PDB file of C-alpha atoms in Angstrom:
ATOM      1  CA  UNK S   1       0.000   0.000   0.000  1.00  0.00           C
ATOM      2  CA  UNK S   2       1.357   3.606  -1.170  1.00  0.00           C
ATOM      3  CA  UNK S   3       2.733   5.820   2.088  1.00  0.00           C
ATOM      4  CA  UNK S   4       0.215   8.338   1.036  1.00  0.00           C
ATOM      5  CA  UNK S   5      -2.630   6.053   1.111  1.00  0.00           C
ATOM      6  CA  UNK S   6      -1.664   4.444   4.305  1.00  0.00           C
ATOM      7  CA  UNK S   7      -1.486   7.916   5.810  1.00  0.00           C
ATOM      8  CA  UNK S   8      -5.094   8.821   4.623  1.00  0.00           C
ATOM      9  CA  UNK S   9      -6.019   5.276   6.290  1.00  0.00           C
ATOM     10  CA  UNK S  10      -4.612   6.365   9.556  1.00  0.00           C
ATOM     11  CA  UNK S  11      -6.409   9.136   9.744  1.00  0.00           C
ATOM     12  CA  UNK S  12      -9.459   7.873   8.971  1.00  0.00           C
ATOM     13  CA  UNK S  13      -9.775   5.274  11.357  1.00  0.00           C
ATOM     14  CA  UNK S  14      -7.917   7.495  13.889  1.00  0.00           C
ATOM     15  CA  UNK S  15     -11.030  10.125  13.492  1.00  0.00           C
ATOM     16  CA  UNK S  16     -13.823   7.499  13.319  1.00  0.00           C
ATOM     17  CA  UNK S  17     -12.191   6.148  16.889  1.00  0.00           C
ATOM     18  CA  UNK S  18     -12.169   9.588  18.305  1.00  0.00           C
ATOM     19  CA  UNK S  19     -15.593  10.168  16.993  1.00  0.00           C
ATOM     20  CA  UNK S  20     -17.034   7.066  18.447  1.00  0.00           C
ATOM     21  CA  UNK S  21     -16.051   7.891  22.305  1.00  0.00           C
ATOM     22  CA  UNK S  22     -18.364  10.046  23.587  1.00  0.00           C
ATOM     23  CA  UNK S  23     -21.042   7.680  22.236  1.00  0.00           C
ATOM     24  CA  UNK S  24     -19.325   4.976  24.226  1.00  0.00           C
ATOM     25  CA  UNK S  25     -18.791   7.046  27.265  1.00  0.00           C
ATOM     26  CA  UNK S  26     -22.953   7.208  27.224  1.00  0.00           C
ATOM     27  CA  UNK S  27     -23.389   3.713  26.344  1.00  0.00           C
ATOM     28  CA  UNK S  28     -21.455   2.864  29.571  1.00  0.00           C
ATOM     29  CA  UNK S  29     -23.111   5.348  31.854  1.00  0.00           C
ATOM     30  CA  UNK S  30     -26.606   4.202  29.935  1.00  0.00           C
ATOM     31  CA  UNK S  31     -25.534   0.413  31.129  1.00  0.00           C
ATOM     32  CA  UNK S  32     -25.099   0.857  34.670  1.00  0.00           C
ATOM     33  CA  UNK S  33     -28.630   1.666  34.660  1.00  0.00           C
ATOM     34  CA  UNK S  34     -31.445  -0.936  35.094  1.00  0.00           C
ATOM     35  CA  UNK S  35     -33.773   0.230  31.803  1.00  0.00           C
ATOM     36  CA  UNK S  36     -34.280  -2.402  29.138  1.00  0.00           C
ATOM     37  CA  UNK S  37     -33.554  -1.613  25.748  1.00  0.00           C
ATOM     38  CA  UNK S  38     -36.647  -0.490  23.648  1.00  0.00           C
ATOM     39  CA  UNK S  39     -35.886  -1.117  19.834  1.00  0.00           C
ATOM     40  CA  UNK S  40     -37.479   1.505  17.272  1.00  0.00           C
ATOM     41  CA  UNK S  41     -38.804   0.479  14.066  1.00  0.00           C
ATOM     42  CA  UNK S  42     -40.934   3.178  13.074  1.00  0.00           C
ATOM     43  CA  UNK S  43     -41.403   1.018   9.469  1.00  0.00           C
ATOM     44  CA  UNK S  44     -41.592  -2.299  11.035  1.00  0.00           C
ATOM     45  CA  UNK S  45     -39.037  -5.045  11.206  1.00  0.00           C
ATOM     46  CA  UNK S  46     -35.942  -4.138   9.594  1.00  0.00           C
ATOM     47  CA  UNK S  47     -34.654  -5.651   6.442  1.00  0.00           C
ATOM     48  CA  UNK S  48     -31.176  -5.626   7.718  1.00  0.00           C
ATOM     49  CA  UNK S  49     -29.878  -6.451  11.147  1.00  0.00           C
ATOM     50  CA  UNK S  50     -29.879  -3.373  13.004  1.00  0.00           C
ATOM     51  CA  UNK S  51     -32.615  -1.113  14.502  1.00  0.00           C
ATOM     52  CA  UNK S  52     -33.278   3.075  13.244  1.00  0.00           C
ATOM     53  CA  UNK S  53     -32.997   3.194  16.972  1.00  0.00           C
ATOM     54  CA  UNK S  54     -32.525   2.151  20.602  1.00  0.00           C
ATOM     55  CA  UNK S  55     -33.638   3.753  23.564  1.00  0.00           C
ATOM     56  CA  UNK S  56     -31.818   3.233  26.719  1.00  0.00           C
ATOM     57  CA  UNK S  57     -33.121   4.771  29.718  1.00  0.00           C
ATOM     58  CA  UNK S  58     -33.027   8.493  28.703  1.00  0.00           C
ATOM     59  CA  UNK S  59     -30.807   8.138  25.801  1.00  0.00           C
ATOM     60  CA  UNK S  60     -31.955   7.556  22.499  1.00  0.00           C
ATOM     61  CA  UNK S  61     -29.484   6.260  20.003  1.00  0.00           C
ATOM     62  CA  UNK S  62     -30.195   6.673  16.237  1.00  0.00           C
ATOM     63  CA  UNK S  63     -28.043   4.722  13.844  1.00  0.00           C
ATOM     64  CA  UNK S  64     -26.936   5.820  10.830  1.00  0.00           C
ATOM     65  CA  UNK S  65     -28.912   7.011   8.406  1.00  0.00           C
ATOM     66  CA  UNK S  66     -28.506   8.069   4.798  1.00  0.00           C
ATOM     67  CA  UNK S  67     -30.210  10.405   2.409  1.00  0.00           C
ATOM     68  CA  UNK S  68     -33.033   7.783   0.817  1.00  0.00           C
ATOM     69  CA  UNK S  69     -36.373   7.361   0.212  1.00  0.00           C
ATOM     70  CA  UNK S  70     -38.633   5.137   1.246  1.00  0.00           C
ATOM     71  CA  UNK S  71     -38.208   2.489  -1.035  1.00  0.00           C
ATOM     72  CA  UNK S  72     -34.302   2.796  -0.088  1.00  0.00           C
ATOM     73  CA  UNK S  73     -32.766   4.514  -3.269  1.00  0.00           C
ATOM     74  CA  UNK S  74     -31.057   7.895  -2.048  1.00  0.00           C
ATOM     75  CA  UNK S  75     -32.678  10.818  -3.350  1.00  0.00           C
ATOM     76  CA  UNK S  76     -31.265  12.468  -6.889  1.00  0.00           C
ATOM     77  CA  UNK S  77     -29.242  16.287  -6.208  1.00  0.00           C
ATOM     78  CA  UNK S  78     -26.415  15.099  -3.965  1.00  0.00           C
ATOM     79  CA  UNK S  79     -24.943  16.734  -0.434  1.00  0.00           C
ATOM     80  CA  UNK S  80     -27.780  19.114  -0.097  1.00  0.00           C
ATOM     81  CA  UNK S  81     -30.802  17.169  -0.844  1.00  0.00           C
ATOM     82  CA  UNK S  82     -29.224  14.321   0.696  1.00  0.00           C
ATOM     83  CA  UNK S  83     -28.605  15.907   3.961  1.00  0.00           C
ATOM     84  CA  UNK S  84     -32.210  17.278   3.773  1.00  0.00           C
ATOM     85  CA  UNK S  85     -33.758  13.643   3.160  1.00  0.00           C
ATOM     86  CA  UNK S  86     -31.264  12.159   5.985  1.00  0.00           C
ATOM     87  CA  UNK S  87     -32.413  14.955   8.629  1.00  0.00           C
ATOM     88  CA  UNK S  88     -36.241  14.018   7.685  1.00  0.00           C
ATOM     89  CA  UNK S  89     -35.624  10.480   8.259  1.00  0.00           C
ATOM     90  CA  UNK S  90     -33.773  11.105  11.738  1.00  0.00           C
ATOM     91  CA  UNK S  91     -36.967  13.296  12.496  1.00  0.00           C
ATOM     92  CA  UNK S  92     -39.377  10.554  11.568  1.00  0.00           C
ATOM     93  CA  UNK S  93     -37.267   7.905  13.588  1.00  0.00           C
ATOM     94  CA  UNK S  94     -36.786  10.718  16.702  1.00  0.00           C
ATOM     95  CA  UNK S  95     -40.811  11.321  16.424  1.00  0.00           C
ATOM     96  CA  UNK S  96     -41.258   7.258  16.178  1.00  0.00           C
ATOM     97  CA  UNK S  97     -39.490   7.344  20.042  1.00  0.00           C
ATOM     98  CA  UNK S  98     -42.232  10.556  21.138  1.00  0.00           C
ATOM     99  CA  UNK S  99     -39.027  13.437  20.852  1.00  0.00           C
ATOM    100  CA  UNK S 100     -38.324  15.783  17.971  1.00  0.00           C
ATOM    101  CA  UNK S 101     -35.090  17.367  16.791  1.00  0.00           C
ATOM    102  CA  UNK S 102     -34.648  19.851  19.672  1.00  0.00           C
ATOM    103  CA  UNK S 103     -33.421  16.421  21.986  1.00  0.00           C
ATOM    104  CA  UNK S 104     -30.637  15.769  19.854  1.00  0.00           C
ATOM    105  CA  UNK S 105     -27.267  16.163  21.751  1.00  0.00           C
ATOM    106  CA  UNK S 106     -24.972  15.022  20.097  1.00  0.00           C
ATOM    107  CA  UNK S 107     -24.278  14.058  15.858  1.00  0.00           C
ATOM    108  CA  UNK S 108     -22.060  12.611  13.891  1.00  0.00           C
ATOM    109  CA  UNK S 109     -21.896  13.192  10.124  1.00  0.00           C
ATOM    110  CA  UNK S 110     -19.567  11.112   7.389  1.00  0.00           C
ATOM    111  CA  UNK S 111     -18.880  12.499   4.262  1.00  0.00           C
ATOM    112  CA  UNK S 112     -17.892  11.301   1.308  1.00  0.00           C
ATOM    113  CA  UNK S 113     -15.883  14.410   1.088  1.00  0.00           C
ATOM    114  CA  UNK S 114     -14.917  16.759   3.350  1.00  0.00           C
ATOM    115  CA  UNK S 115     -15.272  19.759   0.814  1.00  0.00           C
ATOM    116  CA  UNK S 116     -18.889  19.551   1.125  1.00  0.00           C
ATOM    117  CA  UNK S 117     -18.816  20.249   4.448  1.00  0.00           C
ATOM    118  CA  UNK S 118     -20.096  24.432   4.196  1.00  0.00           C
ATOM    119  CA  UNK S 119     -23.097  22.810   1.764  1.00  0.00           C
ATOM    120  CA  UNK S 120     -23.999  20.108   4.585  1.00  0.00           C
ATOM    121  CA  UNK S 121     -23.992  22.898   6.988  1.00  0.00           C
ATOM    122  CA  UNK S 122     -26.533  25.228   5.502  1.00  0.00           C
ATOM    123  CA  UNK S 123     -29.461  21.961   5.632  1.00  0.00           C
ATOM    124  CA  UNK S 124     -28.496  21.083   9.102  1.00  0.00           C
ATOM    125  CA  UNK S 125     -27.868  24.330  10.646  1.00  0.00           C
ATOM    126  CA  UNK S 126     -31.730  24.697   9.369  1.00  0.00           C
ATOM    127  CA  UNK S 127     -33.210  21.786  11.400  1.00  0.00           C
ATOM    128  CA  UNK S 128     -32.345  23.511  14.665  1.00  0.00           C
ATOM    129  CA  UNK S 129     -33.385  26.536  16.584  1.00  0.00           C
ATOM    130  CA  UNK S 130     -31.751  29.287  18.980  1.00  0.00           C
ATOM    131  CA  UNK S 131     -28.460  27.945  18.510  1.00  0.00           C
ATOM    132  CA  UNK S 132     -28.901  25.105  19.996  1.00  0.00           C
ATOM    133  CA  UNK S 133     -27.073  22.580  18.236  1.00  0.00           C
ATOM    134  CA  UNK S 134     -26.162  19.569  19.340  1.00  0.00           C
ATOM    135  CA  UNK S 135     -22.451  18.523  20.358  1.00  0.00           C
ATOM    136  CA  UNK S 136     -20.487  17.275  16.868  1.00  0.00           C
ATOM    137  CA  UNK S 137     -17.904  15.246  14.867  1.00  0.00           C
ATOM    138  CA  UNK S 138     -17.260  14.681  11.297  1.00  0.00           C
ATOM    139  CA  UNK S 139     -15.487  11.865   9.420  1.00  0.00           C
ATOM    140  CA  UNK S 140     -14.519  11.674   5.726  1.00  0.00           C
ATOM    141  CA  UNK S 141     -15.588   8.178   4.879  1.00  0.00           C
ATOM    142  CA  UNK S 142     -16.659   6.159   1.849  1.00  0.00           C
ATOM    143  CA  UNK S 143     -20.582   5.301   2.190  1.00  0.00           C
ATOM    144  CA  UNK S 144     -23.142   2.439   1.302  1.00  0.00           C
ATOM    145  CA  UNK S 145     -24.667   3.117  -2.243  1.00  0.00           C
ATOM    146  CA  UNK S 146     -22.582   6.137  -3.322  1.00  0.00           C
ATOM    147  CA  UNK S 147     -24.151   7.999  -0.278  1.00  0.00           C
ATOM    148  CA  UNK S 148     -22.632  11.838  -0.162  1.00  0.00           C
ATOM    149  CA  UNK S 149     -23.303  11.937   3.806  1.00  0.00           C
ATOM    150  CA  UNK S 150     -24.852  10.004   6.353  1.00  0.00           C
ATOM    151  CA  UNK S 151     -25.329  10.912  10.122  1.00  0.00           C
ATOM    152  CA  UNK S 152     -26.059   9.047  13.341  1.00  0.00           C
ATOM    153  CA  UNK S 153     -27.207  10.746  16.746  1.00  0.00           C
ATOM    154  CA  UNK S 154     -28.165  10.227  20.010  1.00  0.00           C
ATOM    155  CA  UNK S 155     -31.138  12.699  21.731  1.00  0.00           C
ATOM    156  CA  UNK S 156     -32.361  12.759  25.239  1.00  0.00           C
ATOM    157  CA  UNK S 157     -35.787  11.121  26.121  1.00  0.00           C
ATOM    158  CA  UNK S 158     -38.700  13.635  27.668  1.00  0.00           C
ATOM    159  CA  UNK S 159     -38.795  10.885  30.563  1.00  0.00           C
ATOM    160  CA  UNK S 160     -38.181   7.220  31.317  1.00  0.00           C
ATOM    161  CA  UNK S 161     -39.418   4.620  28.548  1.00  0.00           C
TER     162      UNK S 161
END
C-alpha cells in the first residue's frame, strides 16, 4: 500500500475512533442503569440487522442514516438534498421514540468528502433553533450506495421509557 494512502487510512480510522467515544462514554453510563432496551422500528421489522434506533433509559441512540427514500434509493441532487432527506428520516425515527429534533445532543456526520462540508452545513444548521445545536464530529468516509453523507445521533428522552 502507497505511504500516502496508508497515511489517509490512519487518519481515517484514527477520526472514526475519536468520533465514536463520547457515544461509548454514554453507552457505559446508559448500562449501569437498570432500563431495558426499547428497539425503534418506526417502518416495522428491519430488512437488515440493526434497529433506526434504541432507547436506553433516557438516551436515544439513532443509527446511521442516509439520504433515501422510502423504497431505499437515495434521493437524486447530492450533499444538499441528501442531507435534507437524511435529517427528515432522523426526524421521523426521533418522532417514532415521542421526541423531535430539539433532543438531539450530540451528531455525527460522514462524508464522502470533506469539501462539502459548508453545503452540509446550511441543511443542518436549518433543522435547529436558537443555537442550539447539538455537540459534533465529522469523518470523511466512503458510504453504502454512493451515499454523499450520512449521520447518526443520540437525543435525550422527555422521561423514562
Amino acid at each position: 500500500m502507497p505511504a500516502p494512502l496508508r497515511t489517509t487510512l490512519r487518519r481515517s480510522v484514527s477520526l472514526a475512533f475519536l468520533a465514536a467515544l463520547p457515544l461509548a462514554s454514554a453507552c457505559r453510563a446508559v448500562a449501569h442503569t437498570s432500563a431495558e432496551p426499547q428497539f425503534i422500528q418506526p417502518d416495522g421489522p428491519p430488512a437488515n440487522p440493526f434497529s433506526p434506533a434504541v432507547r436506553v433509559g433516557n438516551i436515544i441512540f439513532v443509527s446511521g442514516t442516509l439520504g433515501t427514500k422510502p423504497d431505499g434509493t437515495l434521493v437524486p441532487g447530492g450533499i444538499q438534498a441528501e442531507t435534507r432527506q437524511l435529517l427528515e428520516n432522523i426526524k421521523g425515527t426521533l418522532g417514532a421514540a415521542g421526541v423531535g429534533m430539539d433532543r438531539v445532543v450530540k451528531c455525527t456526520v460522514f462524508l464522502a468528502d470533506l469539501k462539502e462540508w459548508p453545503v452540509m452545513n446550511e441543511v443542518y444548521r436549518s433543522y435547529f433553533s436558537n443555537g442550539n445545536y447539538p455537540a459534533r464530529a465529522a469523518v470523511q468516509a466512503t458510504l453504502l450506495f454512493g451515499a454523499r453523507v450520512e449521520m447518526e445521533c443520540a437525543a435525550a428522552a422527555k422521561s423514562p421509557a
